Amino acid sequence: MSATPHAKKAKVKKAKKISFSLSEREGEKLRIYALEHGISRPVAAKRLVREALKQYHPAANDKEPQNQLGLFDILQVDIFNNTSKIID
């Protein structure tokens, strides 16, 4: 008798499915964009959304969550004992 070791299967992350509708004019623009780039309309839509999210991402990192207490913020004290928060 030989015991066969069970190999662990890699977990596959499921993609989020999102559906949206476009106006006729926007659908035509998407079709033209896809033709110019030699890709299908779903791939073109995914590419456009991905590019828009890349541009949004840096702006999203600048916002500090409201539930943070600011315990680790760097405070600067001047000679008059006034404090100010240092922002990098």
JSON list of N, CA and C in Angstrom, two decimals:
[
{"chain": "A", "resi": 1, "resn": "MET", "atom": "N", "xyz": [0.83, -1.19, 0.00]},
{"chain": "A", "resi": 1, "resn": "MET", "atom": "CA", "xyz": [0.00, 0.00, 0.00]},
{"chain": "A", "resi": 1, "resn": "MET", "atom": "C", "xyz": [0.87, 1.24, 0.00]},
{"chain": "A", "resi": 2, "resn": "SER", "atom": "N", "xyz": [0.59, 2.12, -0.91]},
{"chain": "A", "resi": 2, "resn": "SER", "atom": "CA", "xyz": [1.33, 3.37, -0.93]},
{"chain": "A", "resi": 2, "resn": "SER", "atom": "C", "xyz": [0.35, 4.51, -0.73]},
{"chain": "A", "resi": 3, "resn": "ALA", "atom": "N", "xyz": [0.71, 5.38, 0.14]},
{"chain": "A", "resi": 3, "resn": "ALA", "atom": "CA", "xyz": [-0.15, 6.53, 0.43]},
{"chain": "A", "resi": 3, "resn": "ALA", "atom": "C", "xyz": [0.19, 7.64, -0.57]},
{"chain": "A", "resi": 4, "resn": "THR", "atom": "N", "xyz": [-0.84, 8.15, -1.21]},
{"chain": "A", "resi": 4, "resn": "THR", "atom": "CA", "xyz": [-0.60, 9.25, -2.14]},
{"chain": "A", "resi": 4, "resn": "THR", "atom": "C", "xyz": [-0.81, 10.56, -1.41]},
{"chain": "A", "resi": 5, "resn": "PRO", "atom": "N", "xyz": [0.21, 11.39, -1.39]},
{"chain": "A", "resi": 5, "resn": "PRO", "atom": "CA", "xyz": [0.03, 12.69, -0.71]},
{"chain": "A", "resi": 5, "resn": "PRO", "atom": "C", "xyz": [-0.90, 13.58, -1.53]},
{"chain": "A", "resi": 6, "resn": "HIS", "atom": "N", "xyz": [-1.73, 14.27, -0.84]},
{"chain": "A", "resi": 6, "resn": "HIS", "atom": "CA", "xyz": [-2.68, 15.18, -1.50]},
{"chain": "A", "resi": 6, "resn": "HIS", "atom": "C", "xyz": [-2.00, 16.53, -1.69]},
{"chain": "A", "resi": 7, "resn": "ALA", "atom": "N", "xyz": [-1.91, 16.92, -2.93]},
{"chain": "A", "resi": 7, "resn": "ALA", "atom": "CA", "xyz": [-1.33, 18.23, -3.23]},
{"chain": "A", "resi": 7, "resn": "ALA", "atom": "C", "xyz": [-2.39, 19.30, -2.99]},
{"chain": "A", "resi": 8, "resn": "LYS", "atom": "N", "xyz": [-1.97, 20.37, -2.36]},
{"chain": "A", "resi": 8, "resn": "LYS", "atom": "CA", "xyz": [-2.91, 21.45, -2.12]},
{"chain": "A", "resi": 8, "resn": "LYS", "atom": "C", "xyz": [-3.15, 22.21, -3.41]},
{"chain": "A", "resi": 9, "resn": "LYS", "atom": "N", "xyz": [-4.40, 22.46, -3.68]},
{"chain": "A", "resi": 9, "resn": "LYS", "atom": "CA", "xyz": [-4.76, 23.22, -4.87]},
{"chain": "A", "resi": 9, "resn": "LYS", "atom": "C", "xyz": [-4.62, 24.71, -4.57]},
{"chain": "A", "resi": 10, "resn": "ALA", "atom": "N", "xyz": [-4.10, 25.42, -5.54]},
{"chain": "A", "resi": 10, "resn": "ALA", "atom": "CA", "xyz": [-3.97, 26.86, -5.39]},
{"chain": "A", "resi": 10, "resn": "ALA", "atom": "C", "xyz": [-5.36, 27.49, -5.45]},
{"chain": "A", "resi": 11, "resn": "LYS", "atom": "N", "xyz": [-5.62, 28.40, -4.55]},
{"chain": "A", "resi": 11, "resn": "LYS", "atom": "CA", "xyz": [-6.91, 29.07, -4.55]},
{"chain": "A", "resi": 11, "resn": "LYS", "atom": "C", "xyz": [-6.95, 30.08, -5.68]},
{"chain": "A", "resi": 12, "resn": "VAL", "atom": "N", "xyz": [-8.00, 30.02, -6.45]},
{"chain": "A", "resi": 12, "resn": "VAL", "atom": "CA", "xyz": [-8.16, 30.94, -7.56]},
{"chain": "A", "resi": 12, "resn": "VAL", "atom": "C", "xyz": [-9.03, 32.10, -7.10]},
{"chain": "A", "resi": 13, "resn": "LYS", "atom": "N", "xyz": [-8.54, 33.32, -7.29]},
{"chain": "A", "resi": 13, "resn": "LYS", "atom": "CA", "xyz": [-9.33, 34.48, -6.93]},
{"chain": "A", "resi": 13, "resn": "LYS", "atom": "C", "xyz": [-10.37, 34.72, -8.01]},
{"chain": "A", "resi": 14, "resn": "LYS", "atom": "N", "xyz": [-11.59, 34.82, -7.60]},
{"chain": "A", "resi": 14, "resn": "LYS", "atom": "CA", "xyz": [-12.66, 35.04, -8.55]},
{"chain": "A", "resi": 14, "resn": "LYS", "atom": "C", "xyz": [-12.76, 36.51, -8.90]},
{"chain": "A", "resi": 15, "resn": "ALA", "atom": "N", "xyz": [-12.95, 36.77, -10.17]},
{"chain": "A", "resi": 15, "resn": "ALA", "atom": "CA", "xyz": [-13.10, 38.14, -10.62]},
{"chain": "A", "resi": 15, "resn": "ALA", "atom": "C", "xyz": [-14.50, 38.63, -10.29]},
{"chain": "A", "resi": 16, "resn": "LYS", "atom": "N", "xyz": [-14.62, 39.89, -9.97]},
{"chain": "A", "resi": 16, "resn": "LYS", "atom": "CA", "xyz": [-15.93, 40.49, -9.71]},
{"chain": "A", "resi": 16, "resn": "LYS", "atom": "C", "xyz": [-16.60, 40.77, -11.03]},
{"chain": "A", "resi": 17, "resn": "LYS", "atom": "N", "xyz": [-17.79, 40.25, -11.20]},
{"chain": "A", "resi": 17, "resn": "LYS", "atom": "CA", "xyz": [-18.53, 40.51, -12.43]},
{"chain": "A", "resi": 17, "resn": "LYS", "atom": "C", "xyz": [-19.40, 41.74, -12.23]},
{"chain": "A", "resi": 18, "resn": "ILE", "atom": "N", "xyz": [-19.25, 42.67, -13.13]},
{"chain": "A", "resi": 18, "resn": "ILE", "atom": "CA", "xyz": [-20.01, 43.91, -13.09]},
{"chain": "A", "resi": 18, "resn": "ILE", "atom": "C", "xyz": [-20.63, 44.10, -14.46]},
{"chain": "A", "resi": 19, "resn": "SER", "atom": "N", "xyz": [-21.89, 44.43, -14.46]},
{"chain": "A", "resi": 19, "resn": "SER", "atom": "CA", "xyz": [-22.52, 44.73, -15.75]},
{"chain": "A", "resi": 19, "resn": "SER", "atom": "C", "xyz": [-23.01, 46.16, -15.73]},
{"chain": "A", "resi": 20, "resn": "PHE", "atom": "N", "xyz": [-22.94, 46.80, -16.88]},
{"chain": "A", "resi": 20, "resn": "PHE", "atom": "CA", "xyz": [-23.41, 48.16, -17.00]},
{"chain": "A", "resi": 20, "resn": "PHE", "atom": "C", "xyz": [-23.95, 48.35, -18.40]},
{"chain": "A", "resi": 21, "resn": "SER", "atom": "N", "xyz": [-24.77, 49.33, -18.54]},
{"chain": "A", "resi": 21, "resn": "SER", "atom": "CA", "xyz": [-25.33, 49.61, -19.86]},
{"chain": "A", "resi": 21, "resn": "SER", "atom": "C", "xyz": [-24.83, 50.97, -20.33]},
{"chain": "A", "resi": 22, "resn": "LEU", "atom": "N", "xyz": [-24.65, 51.07, -21.62]},
{"chain": "A", "resi": 22, "resn": "LEU", "atom": "CA", "xyz": [-24.19, 52.31, -22.23]},
{"chain": "A", "resi": 22, "resn": "LEU", "atom": "C", "xyz": [-25.27, 52.84, -23.15]},
{"chain": "A", "resi": 23, "resn": "SER", "atom": "N", "xyz": [-25.25, 54.14, -23.33]},
{"chain": "A", "resi": 23, "resn": "SER", "atom": "CA", "xyz": [-26.17, 54.72, -24.30]},
{"chain": "A", "resi": 23, "resn": "SER", "atom": "C", "xyz": [-25.71, 54.29, -25.70]},
{"chain": "A", "resi": 24, "resn": "GLU", "atom": "N", "xyz": [-26.54, 54.52, -26.67]},
{"chain": "A", "resi": 24, "resn": "GLU", "atom": "CA", "xyz": [-26.21, 54.12, -28.03]},
{"chain": "A", "resi": 24, "resn": "GLU", "atom": "C", "xyz": [-24.95, 54.83, -28.52]},
{"chain": "A", "resi": 25, "resn": "ARG", "atom": "N", "xyz": [-24.84, 56.10, -28.20]},
{"chain": "A", "resi": 25, "resn": "ARG", "atom": "CA", "xyz": [-23.68, 56.89, -28.62]},
{"chain": "A", "resi": 25, "resn": "ARG", "atom": "C", "xyz": [-22.41, 56.37, -27.95]},
{"chain": "A", "resi": 26, "resn": "GLU", "atom": "N", "xyz": [-22.47, 56.08, -26.64]},
{"chain": "A", "resi": 26, "resn": "GLU", "atom": "CA", "xyz": [-21.30, 55.57, -25.93]},
{"chain": "A", "resi": 26, "resn": "GLU", "atom": "C", "xyz": [-20.94, 54.17, -26.42]},
{"chain": "A", "resi": 27, "resn": "GLY", "atom": "N", "xyz": [-21.93, 53.36, -26.74]},
{"chain": "A", "resi": 27, "resn": "GLY", "atom": "CA", "xyz": [-21.68, 52.03, -27.29]},
{"chain": "A", "resi": 27, "resn": "GLY", "atom": "C", "xyz": [-20.96, 52.11, -28.62]},
{"chain": "A", "resi": 28, "resn": "GLU", "atom": "N", "xyz": [-21.34, 53.07, -29.44]},
{"chain": "A", "resi": 28, "resn": "GLU", "atom": "CA", "xyz": [-20.68, 53.27, -30.73]},
{"chain": "A", "resi": 28, "resn": "GLU", "atom": "C", "xyz": [-19.24, 53.72, -30.53]},
{"chain": "A", "resi": 29, "resn": "LYS", "atom": "N", "xyz": [-19.00, 54.60, -29.56]},
{"chain": "A", "resi": 29, "resn": "LYS", "atom": "CA", "xyz": [-17.63, 55.05, -29.26]},
{"chain": "A", "resi": 29, "resn": "LYS", "atom": "C", "xyz": [-16.78, 53.87, -28.79]},
{"chain": "A", "resi": 30, "resn": "LEU", "atom": "N", "xyz": [-17.36, 53.00, -27.96]},
{"chain": "A", "resi": 30, "resn": "LEU", "atom": "CA", "xyz": [-16.64, 51.83, -27.48]},
{"chain": "A", "resi": 30, "resn": "LEU", "atom": "C", "xyz": [-16.33, 50.89, -28.64]},
{"chain": "A", "resi": 31, "resn": "ARG", "atom": "N", "xyz": [-17.26, 50.71, -29.56]},
{"chain": "A", "resi": 31, "resn": "ARG", "atom": "CA", "xyz": [-17.05, 49.85, -30.72]},
{"chain": "A", "resi": 31, "resn": "ARG", "atom": "C", "xyz": [-15.91, 50.39, -31.57]},
{"chain": "A", "resi": 32, "resn": "ILE", "atom": "N", "xyz": [-15.89, 51.70, -31.82]},
{"chain": "A", "resi": 32, "resn": "ILE", "atom": "CA", "xyz": [-14.83, 52.33, -32.62]},
{"chain": "A", "resi": 32, "resn": "ILE", "atom": "C", "xyz": [-13.48, 52.19, -31.92]},
{"chain": "A", "resi": 33, "resn": "TYR", "atom": "N", "xyz": [-13.45, 52.41, -30.60]},
{"chain": "A", "resi": 33, "resn": "TYR", "atom": "CA", "xyz": [-12.20, 52.27, -29.83]},
{"chain": "A", "resi": 33, "resn": "TYR", "atom": "C", "xyz": [-11.68, 50.84, -29.96]},
{"chain": "A", "resi": 34, "resn": "ALA", "atom": "N", "xyz": [-12.57, 49.85, -29.84]},
{"chain": "A", "resi": 34, "resn": "ALA", "atom": "CA", "xyz": [-12.17, 48.46, -29.93]},
{"chain": "A", "resi": 34, "resn": "ALA", "atom": "C", "xyz": [-11.63, 48.14, -31.33]},
{"chain": "A", "resi": 35, "resn": "LEU", "atom": "N", "xyz": [-12.29, 48.65, -32.36]},
{"chain": "A", "resi": 35, "resn": "LEU", "atom": "CA", "xyz": [-11.82, 48.41, -33.73]},
{"chain": "A", "resi": 35, "resn": "LEU", "atom": "C", "xyz": [-10.44, 49.01, -33.97]},
{"chain": "A", "resi": 36, "resn": "GLU", "atom": "N", "xyz": [-10.23, 50.24, -33.49]},
{"chain": "A", "resi": 36, "resn": "GLU", "atom": "CA", "xyz": [-8.94, 50.91, -33.69]},
{"chain": "A", "resi": 36, "resn": "GLU", "atom": "C", "xyz": [-7.79, 50.19, -32.99]},
{"chain": "A", "resi": 37, "resn": "HIS", "atom": "N", "xyz": [-8.09, 49.55, -31.86]},
{"chain": "A", "resi": 37, "resn": "HIS", "atom": "CA", "xyz": [-7.05, 48.86, -31.10]},
{"chain": "A", "resi": 37, "resn": "HIS", "atom": "C", "xyz": [-7.01, 47.37, -31.40]},
{"chain": "A", "resi": 38, "resn": "GLY", "atom": "N", "xyz": [-7.92, 46.87, -32.23]},
{"chain": "A", "resi": 38, "resn": "GLY", "atom": "CA", "xyz": [-7.92, 45.46, -32.61]},
{"chain": "A", "resi": 38, "resn": "GLY", "atom": "C", "xyz": [-8.28, 44.52, -31.47]},
{"chain": "A", "resi": 39, "resn": "ILE", "atom": "N", "xyz": [-9.20, 44.96, -30.61]},
{"chain": "A", "resi": 39, "resn": "ILE", "atom": "CA", "xyz": [-9.63, 44.14, -29.48]},
{"chain": "A", "resi": 39, "resn": "ILE", "atom": "C", "xyz": [-11.15, 44.08, -29.47]},
{"chain": "A", "resi": 40, "resn": "SER", "atom": "N", "xyz": [-11.69, 43.20, -28.63]},
{"chain": "A", "resi": 40, "resn": "SER", "atom": "CA", "xyz": [-13.14, 43.09, -28.53]},
{"chain": "A", "resi": 40, "resn": "SER", "atom": "C", "xyz": [-13.70, 44.20, -27.63]},
{"chain": "A", "resi": 41, "resn": "ARG", "atom": "N", "xyz": [-14.99, 44.39, -27.69]},
{"chain": "A", "resi": 41, "resn": "ARG", "atom": "CA", "xyz": [-15.61, 45.44, -26.87]},
{"chain": "A", "resi": 41, "resn": "ARG", "atom": "C", "xyz": [-15.46, 45.17, -25.37]},
{"chain": "A", "resi": 42, "resn": "PRO", "atom": "N", "xyz": [-15.67, 43.92, -24.88]},
{"chain": "A", "resi": 42, "resn": "PRO", "atom": "CA", "xyz": [-15.46, 43.70, -23.44]},
{"chain": "A", "resi": 42, "resn": "PRO", "atom": "C", "xyz": [-14.03, 43.98, -22.99]},
{"chain": "A", "resi": 43, "resn": "VAL", "atom": "N", "xyz": [-13.06, 43.61, -23.81]},
{"chain": "A", "resi": 43, "resn": "VAL", "atom": "CA", "xyz": [-11.66, 43.88, -23.46]},
{"chain": "A", "resi": 43, "resn": "VAL", "atom": "C", "xyz": [-11.40, 45.38, -23.46]},
{"chain": "A", "resi": 44, "resn": "ALA", "atom": "N", "xyz": [-11.99, 46.08, -24.43]},
{"chain": "A", "resi": 44, "resn": "ALA", "atom": "CA", "xyz": [-11.83, 47.54, -24.50]},
{"chain": "A", "resi": 44, "resn": "ALA", "atom": "C", "xyz": [-12.44, 48.20, -23.27]},
{"chain": "A", "resi": 45, "resn": "ALA", "atom": "N", "xyz": [-13.62, 47.76, -22.87]},
{"chain": "A", "resi": 45, "resn": "ALA", "atom": "CA", "xyz": [-14.27, 48.33, -21.68]},
{"chain": "A", "resi": 45, "resn": "ALA", "atom": "C", "xyz": [-13.43, 48.08, -20.44]},
{"chain": "A", "resi": 46, "resn": "LYS", "atom": "N", "xyz": [-12.90, 46.87, -20.31]},
{"chain": "A", "resi": 46, "resn": "LYS", "atom": "CA", "xyz": [-12.07, 46.53, -19.15]},
{"chain": "A", "resi": 46, "resn": "LYS", "atom": "C", "xyz": [-10.81, 47.38, -19.13]},
{"chain": "A", "resi": 47, "resn": "ARG", "atom": "N", "xyz": [-10.21, 47.59, -20.30]},
{"chain": "A", "resi": 47, "resn": "ARG", "atom": "CA", "xyz": [-8.98, 48.39, -20.39]},
{"chain": "A", "resi": 47, "resn": "ARG", "atom": "C", "xyz": [-9.25, 49.85, -19.99]},
{"chain": "A", "resi": 48, "resn": "LEU", "atom": "N", "xyz": [-10.36, 50.39, -20.48]},
{"chain": "A", "resi": 48, "resn": "LEU", "atom": "CA", "xyz": [-10.70, 51.78, -20.17]},
{"chain": "A", "resi": 48, "resn": "LEU", "atom": "C", "xyz": [-10.98, 51.97, -18.68]},
{"chain": "A", "resi": 49, "resn": "VAL", "atom": "N", "xyz": [-11.69, 51.03, -18.09]},
{"chain": "A", "resi": 49, "resn": "VAL", "atom": "CA", "xyz": [-11.98, 51.12, -16.65]},
{"chain": "A", "resi": 49, "resn": "VAL", "atom": "C", "xyz": [-10.71, 51.00, -15.84]},
{"chain": "A", "resi": 50, "resn": "ARG", "atom": "N", "xyz": [-9.83, 50.06, -16.24]},
{"chain": "A", "resi": 50, "resn": "ARG", "atom": "CA", "xyz": [-8.57, 49.86, -15.52]},
{"chain": "A", "resi": 50, "resn": "ARG", "atom": "C", "xyz": [-7.71, 51.12, -15.57]},
{"chain": "A", "resi": 51, "resn": "GLU", "atom": "N", "xyz": [-7.63, 51.77, -16.73]},
{"chain": "A", "resi": 51, "resn": "GLU", "atom": "CA", "xyz": [-6.84, 53.00, -16.86]},
{"chain": "A", "resi": 51, "resn": "GLU", "atom": "C", "xyz": [-7.42, 54.13, -16.02]},
{"chain": "A", "resi": 52, "resn": "ALA", "atom": "N", "xyz": [-8.74, 54.23, -16.00]},
{"chain": "A", "resi": 52, "resn": "ALA", "atom": "CA", "xyz": [-9.37, 55.27, -15.18]},
{"chain": "A", "resi": 52, "resn": "ALA", "atom": "C", "xyz": [-9.11, 55.03, -13.70]},
{"chain": "A", "resi": 53, "resn": "LEU", "atom": "N", "xyz": [-9.11, 53.77, -13.27]},
{"chain": "A", "resi": 53, "resn": "LEU", "atom": "CA", "xyz": [-8.86, 53.46, -11.87]},
{"chain": "A", "resi": 53, "resn": "LEU", "atom": "C", "xyz": [-7.40, 53.70, -11.50]},
{"chain": "A", "resi": 54, "resn": "LYS", "atom": "N", "xyz": [-6.47, 53.50, -12.44]},
{"chain": "A", "resi": 54, "resn": "LYS", "atom": "CA", "xyz": [-5.06, 53.80, -12.16]},
{"chain": "A", "resi": 54, "resn": "LYS", "atom": "C", "xyz": [-4.87, 55.29, -11.89]},
{"chain": "A", "resi": 55, "resn": "GLN", "atom": "N", "xyz": [-5.60, 56.12, -12.62]},
{"chain": "A", "resi": 55, "resn": "GLN", "atom": "CA", "xyz": [-5.49, 57.56, -12.42]},
{"chain": "A", "resi": 55, "resn": "GLN", "atom": "C", "xyz": [-6.13, 57.97, -11.11]},
{"chain": "A", "resi": 56, "resn": "TYR", "atom": "N", "xyz": [-7.16, 57.27, -10.68]},
{"chain": "A", "resi": 56, "resn": "TYR", "atom": "CA", "xyz": [-7.85, 57.59, -9.43]},
{"chain": "A", "resi": 56, "resn": "TYR", "atom": "C", "xyz": [-7.05, 57.12, -8.22]},
{"chain": "A", "resi": 57, "resn": "HIS", "atom": "N", "xyz": [-6.34, 56.03, -8.34]},
{"chain": "A", "resi": 57, "resn": "HIS", "atom": "CA", "xyz": [-5.66, 55.39, -7.21]},
{"chain": "A", "resi": 57, "resn": "HIS", "atom": "C", "xyz": [-4.74, 56.32, -6.42]},
{"chain": "A", "resi": 58, "resn": "PRO", "atom": "N", "xyz": [-3.87, 57.10, -7.04]},
{"chain": "A", "resi": 58, "resn": "PRO", "atom": "CA", "xyz": [-3.02, 57.98, -6.24]},
{"chain": "A", "resi": 58, "resn": "PRO", "atom": "C", "xyz": [-3.83, 58.99, -5.41]},
{"chain": "A", "resi": 59, "resn": "ALA", "atom": "N", "xyz": [-4.92, 59.46, -5.94]},
{"chain": "A", "resi": 59, "resn": "ALA", "atom": "CA", "xyz": [-5.75, 60.41, -5.20]},
{"chain": "A", "resi": 59, "resn": "ALA", "atom": "C", "xyz": [-6.42, 59.72, -4.02]},
{"chain": "A", "resi": 60, "resn": "ALA", "atom": "N", "xyz": [-6.71, 58.44, -4.13]},
{"chain": "A", "resi": 60, "resn": "ALA", "atom": "CA", "xyz": [-7.38, 57.71, -3.06]},
{"chain": "A", "resi": 60, "resn": "ALA", "atom": "C", "xyz": [-6.44, 57.49, -1.88]},
{"chain": "A", "resi": 61, "resn": "ASN", "atom": "N", "xyz": [-5.12, 57.40, -2.10]},
{"chain": "A", "resi": 61, "resn": "ASN", "atom": "CA", "xyz": [-4.17, 57.16, -1.02]},
{"chain": "A", "resi": 61, "resn": "ASN", "atom": "C", "xyz": [-3.96, 58.38, -0.14]},
{"chain": "A", "resi": 62, "resn": "ASP", "atom": "N", "xyz": [-4.25, 59.57, -0.63]},
{"chain": "A", "resi": 62, "resn": "ASP", "atom": "CA", "xyz": [-4.02, 60.78, 0.13]},
{"chain": "A", "resi": 62, "resn": "ASP", "atom": "C", "xyz": [-5.03, 60.99, 1.25]},
{"chain": "A", "resi": 63, "resn": "LYS", "atom": "N", "xyz": [-6.16, 60.34, 1.15]},
{"chain": "A", "resi": 63, "resn": "LYS", "atom": "CA", "xyz": [-7.21, 60.53, 2.14]},
{"chain": "A", "resi": 63, "resn": "LYS", "atom": "C", "xyz": [-6.95, 59.68, 3.37]},
{"chain": "A", "resi": 64, "resn": "GLU", "atom": "N", "xyz": [-7.05, 60.29, 4.52]},
{"chain": "A", "resi": 64, "resn": "GLU", "atom": "CA", "xyz": [-6.86, 59.57, 5.78]},
{"chain": "A", "resi": 64, "resn": "GLU", "atom": "C", "xyz": [-8.23, 59.13, 6.28]},
{"chain": "A", "resi": 65, "resn": "PRO", "atom": "N", "xyz": [-8.38, 57.87, 6.70]},
{"chain": "A", "resi": 65, "resn": "PRO", "atom": "CA", "xyz": [-9.68, 57.42, 7.20]},
{"chain": "A", "resi": 65, "resn": "PRO", "atom": "C", "xyz": [-10.13, 58.23, 8.40]},
{"chain": "A", "resi": 66, "resn": "GLN", "atom": "N", "xyz": [-11.41, 58.47, 8.49]},
{"chain": "A", "resi": 66, "resn": "GLN", "atom": "CA", "xyz": [-11.96, 59.29, 9.58]},
{"chain": "A", "resi": 66, "resn": "GLN", "atom": "C", "xyz": [-11.82, 58.61, 10.94]},
{"chain": "A", "resi": 67, "resn": "ASN", "atom": "N", "xyz": [-11.74, 57.26, 10.98]},
{"chain": "A", "resi": 67, "resn": "ASN", "atom": "CA", "xyz": [-11.71, 56.58, 12.27]},
{"chain": "A", "resi": 67, "resn": "ASN", "atom": "C", "xyz": [-10.30, 56.48, 12.86]},
{"chain": "A", "resi": 68, "resn": "GLN", "atom": "N", "xyz": [-9.31, 57.10, 12.24]},
{"chain": "A", "resi": 68, "resn": "GLN", "atom": "CA", "xyz": [-7.95, 57.08, 12.77]},
{"chain": "A", "resi": 68, "resn": "GLN", "atom": "C", "xyz": [-7.79, 58.16, 13.83]},
{"chain": "A", "resi": 69, "resn": "LEU", "atom": "N", "xyz": [-7.08, 57.84, 14.87]},
{"chain": "A", "resi": 69, "resn": "LEU", "atom": "CA", "xyz": [-6.93, 58.76, 15.99]},
{"chain": "A", "resi": 69, "resn": "LEU", "atom": "C", "xyz": [-5.74, 59.70, 15.83]},
{"chain": "A", "resi": 70, "resn": "GLY", "atom": "N", "xyz": [-4.86, 59.43, 14.90]},
{"chain": "A", "resi": 70, "resn": "GLY", "atom": "CA", "xyz": [-3.69, 60.29, 14.73]},
{"chain": "A", "resi": 70, "resn": "GLY", "atom": "C", "xyz": [-2.65, 60.06, 15.82]},
{"chain": "A", "resi": 71, "resn": "LEU", "atom": "N", "xyz": [-2.58, 58.84, 16.37]},
{"chain": "A", "resi": 71, "resn": "LEU", "atom": "CA", "xyz": [-1.66, 58.55, 17.47]},
{"chain": "A", "resi": 71, "resn": "LEU", "atom": "C", "xyz": [-0.20, 58.62, 17.03]},
{"chain": "A", "resi": 72, "resn": "PHE", "atom": "N", "xyz": [0.06, 58.32, 15.77]},
{"chain": "A", "resi": 72, "resn": "PHE", "atom": "CA", "xyz": [1.44, 58.26, 15.31]},
{"chain": "A", "resi": 72, "resn": "PHE", "atom": "C", "xyz": [1.80, 59.43, 14.42]},
{"chain": "A", "resi": 73, "resn": "ASP", "atom": "N", "xyz": [1.03, 60.48, 14.45]},
{"chain": "A", "resi": 73, "resn": "ASP", "atom": "CA", "xyz": [1.33, 61.68, 13.67]},
{"chain": "A", "resi": 73, "resn": "ASP", "atom": "C", "xyz": [2.54, 62.38, 14.27]},
{"chain": "A", "resi": 74, "resn": "ILE", "atom": "N", "xyz": [3.33, 62.99, 13.44]},
{"chain": "A", "resi": 74, "resn": "ILE", "atom": "CA", "xyz": [4.50, 63.74, 13.90]},
{"chain": "A", "resi": 74, "resn": "ILE", "atom": "C", "xyz": [4.04, 65.16, 14.22]},
{"chain": "A", "resi": 75, "resn": "LEU", "atom": "N", "xyz": [4.27, 65.57, 15.46]},
{"chain": "A", "resi": 75, "resn": "LEU", "atom": "CA", "xyz": [3.90, 66.91, 15.89]},
{"chain": "A", "resi": 75, "resn": "LEU", "atom": "C", "xyz": [5.15, 67.75, 16.06]},
{"chain": "A", "resi": 76, "resn": "GLN", "atom": "N", "xyz": [5.06, 68.97, 15.66]},
{"chain": "A", "resi": 76, "resn": "GLN", "atom": "CA", "xyz": [6.19, 69.89, 15.79]},
{"chain": "A", "resi": 76, "resn": "GLN", "atom": "C", "xyz": [5.79, 70.96, 16.81]},
{"chain": "A", "resi": 77, "resn": "VAL", "atom": "N", "xyz": [6.67, 71.20, 17.77]},
{"chain": "A", "resi": 77, "resn": "VAL", "atom": "CA", "xyz": [6.41, 72.19, 18.81]},
{"chain": "A", "resi": 77, "resn": "VAL", "atom": "C", "xyz": [7.37, 73.36, 18.57]},
{"chain": "A", "resi": 78, "resn": "ASP", "atom": "N", "xyz": [6.80, 74.57, 18.50]},
{"chain": "A", "resi": 78, "resn": "ASP", "atom": "CA", "xyz": [7.66, 75.73, 18.28]},
{"chain": "A", "resi": 78, "resn": "ASP", "atom": "C", "xyz": [8.04, 76.35, 19.63]},
{"chain": "A", "resi": 79, "resn": "ILE", "atom": "N", "xyz": [8.75, 77.43, 19.62]},
{"chain": "A", "resi": 79, "resn": "ILE", "atom": "CA", "xyz": [9.27, 78.03, 20.86]},
{"chain": "A", "resi": 79, "resn": "ILE", "atom": "C", "xyz": [8.17, 78.62, 21.74]},
{"chain": "A", "resi": 80, "resn": "PHE", "atom": "N", "xyz": [6.98, 78.83, 21.17]},
{"chain": "A", "resi": 80, "resn": "PHE", "atom": "CA", "xyz": [5.87, 79.37, 21.96]},
{"chain": "A", "resi": 80, "resn": "PHE", "atom": "C", "xyz": [4.95, 78.27, 22.44]},
{"chain": "A", "resi": 81, "resn": "ASN", "atom": "N", "xyz": [5.41, 77.00, 22.34]},
{"chain": "A", "resi": 81, "resn": "ASN", "atom": "CA", "xyz": [4.66, 75.83, 22.79]},
{"chain": "A", "resi": 81, "resn": "ASN", "atom": "C", "xyz": [3.40, 75.59, 21.95]},
{"chain": "A", "resi": 82, "resn": "ASN", "atom": "N", "xyz": [3.40, 76.05, 20.71]},
{"chain": "A", "resi": 82, "resn": "ASN", "atom": "CA", "xyz": [2.31, 75.77, 19.79]},
{"chain": "A", "resi": 82, "resn": "ASN", "atom": "C", "xyz": [2.68, 74.50, 19.01]},
{"chain": "A", "resi": 83, "resn": "THR", "atom": "N", "xyz": [1.69, 73.68, 18.76]},
{"chain": "A", "resi": 83, "resn": "THR", "atom": "CA", "xyz": [1.94, 72.44, 18.03]},
{"chain": "A", "resi": 83, "resn": "THR", "atom": "C", "xyz": [1.30, 72.50, 16.66]},
{"chain": "A", "resi": 84, "resn": "SER", "atom": "N", "xyz": [1.93, 71.84, 15.72]},
{"chain": "A", "resi": 84, "resn": "SER", "atom": "CA", "xyz": [1.38, 71.71, 14.38]},
{"chain": "A", "resi": 84, "resn": "SER", "atom": "C", "xyz": [1.72, 70.32, 13.84]},
{"chain": "A", "resi": 85, "resn": "LYS", "atom": "N", "xyz": [0.83, 69.78, 13.04]},
{"chain": "A", "resi": 85, "resn": "LYS", "atom": "CA", "xyz": [1.00, 68.46, 12.48]},
{"chain": "A", "resi": 85, "resn": "LYS", "atom": "C", "xyz": [1.86, 68.56, 11.21]},
{"chain": "A", "resi": 86, "resn": "ILE", "atom": "N", "xyz": [2.87, 67.67, 11.10]},
{"chain": "A", "resi": 86, "resn": "ILE", "atom": "CA", "xyz": [3.74, 67.65, 9.94]},
{"chain": "A", "resi": 86, "resn": "ILE", "atom": "C", "xyz": [3.15, 66.69, 8.92]},
{"chain": "A", "resi": 87, "resn": "ILE", "atom": "N", "xyz": [2.95, 67.21, 7.72]},
{"chain": "A", "resi": 87, "resn": "ILE", "atom": "CA", "xyz": [2.40, 66.40, 6.63]},
{"chain": "A", "resi": 87, "resn": "ILE", "atom": "C", "xyz": [3.50, 66.20, 5.60]},
{"chain": "A", "resi": 88, "resn": "ASP", "atom": "N", "xyz": [3.80, 64.93, 5.28]},
{"chain": "A", "resi": 88, "resn": "ASP", "atom": "CA", "xyz": [4.85, 64.62, 4.29]},
{"chain": "A", "resi": 88, "resn": "ASP", "atom": "C", "xyz": [4.34, 64.83, 2.90]}
]
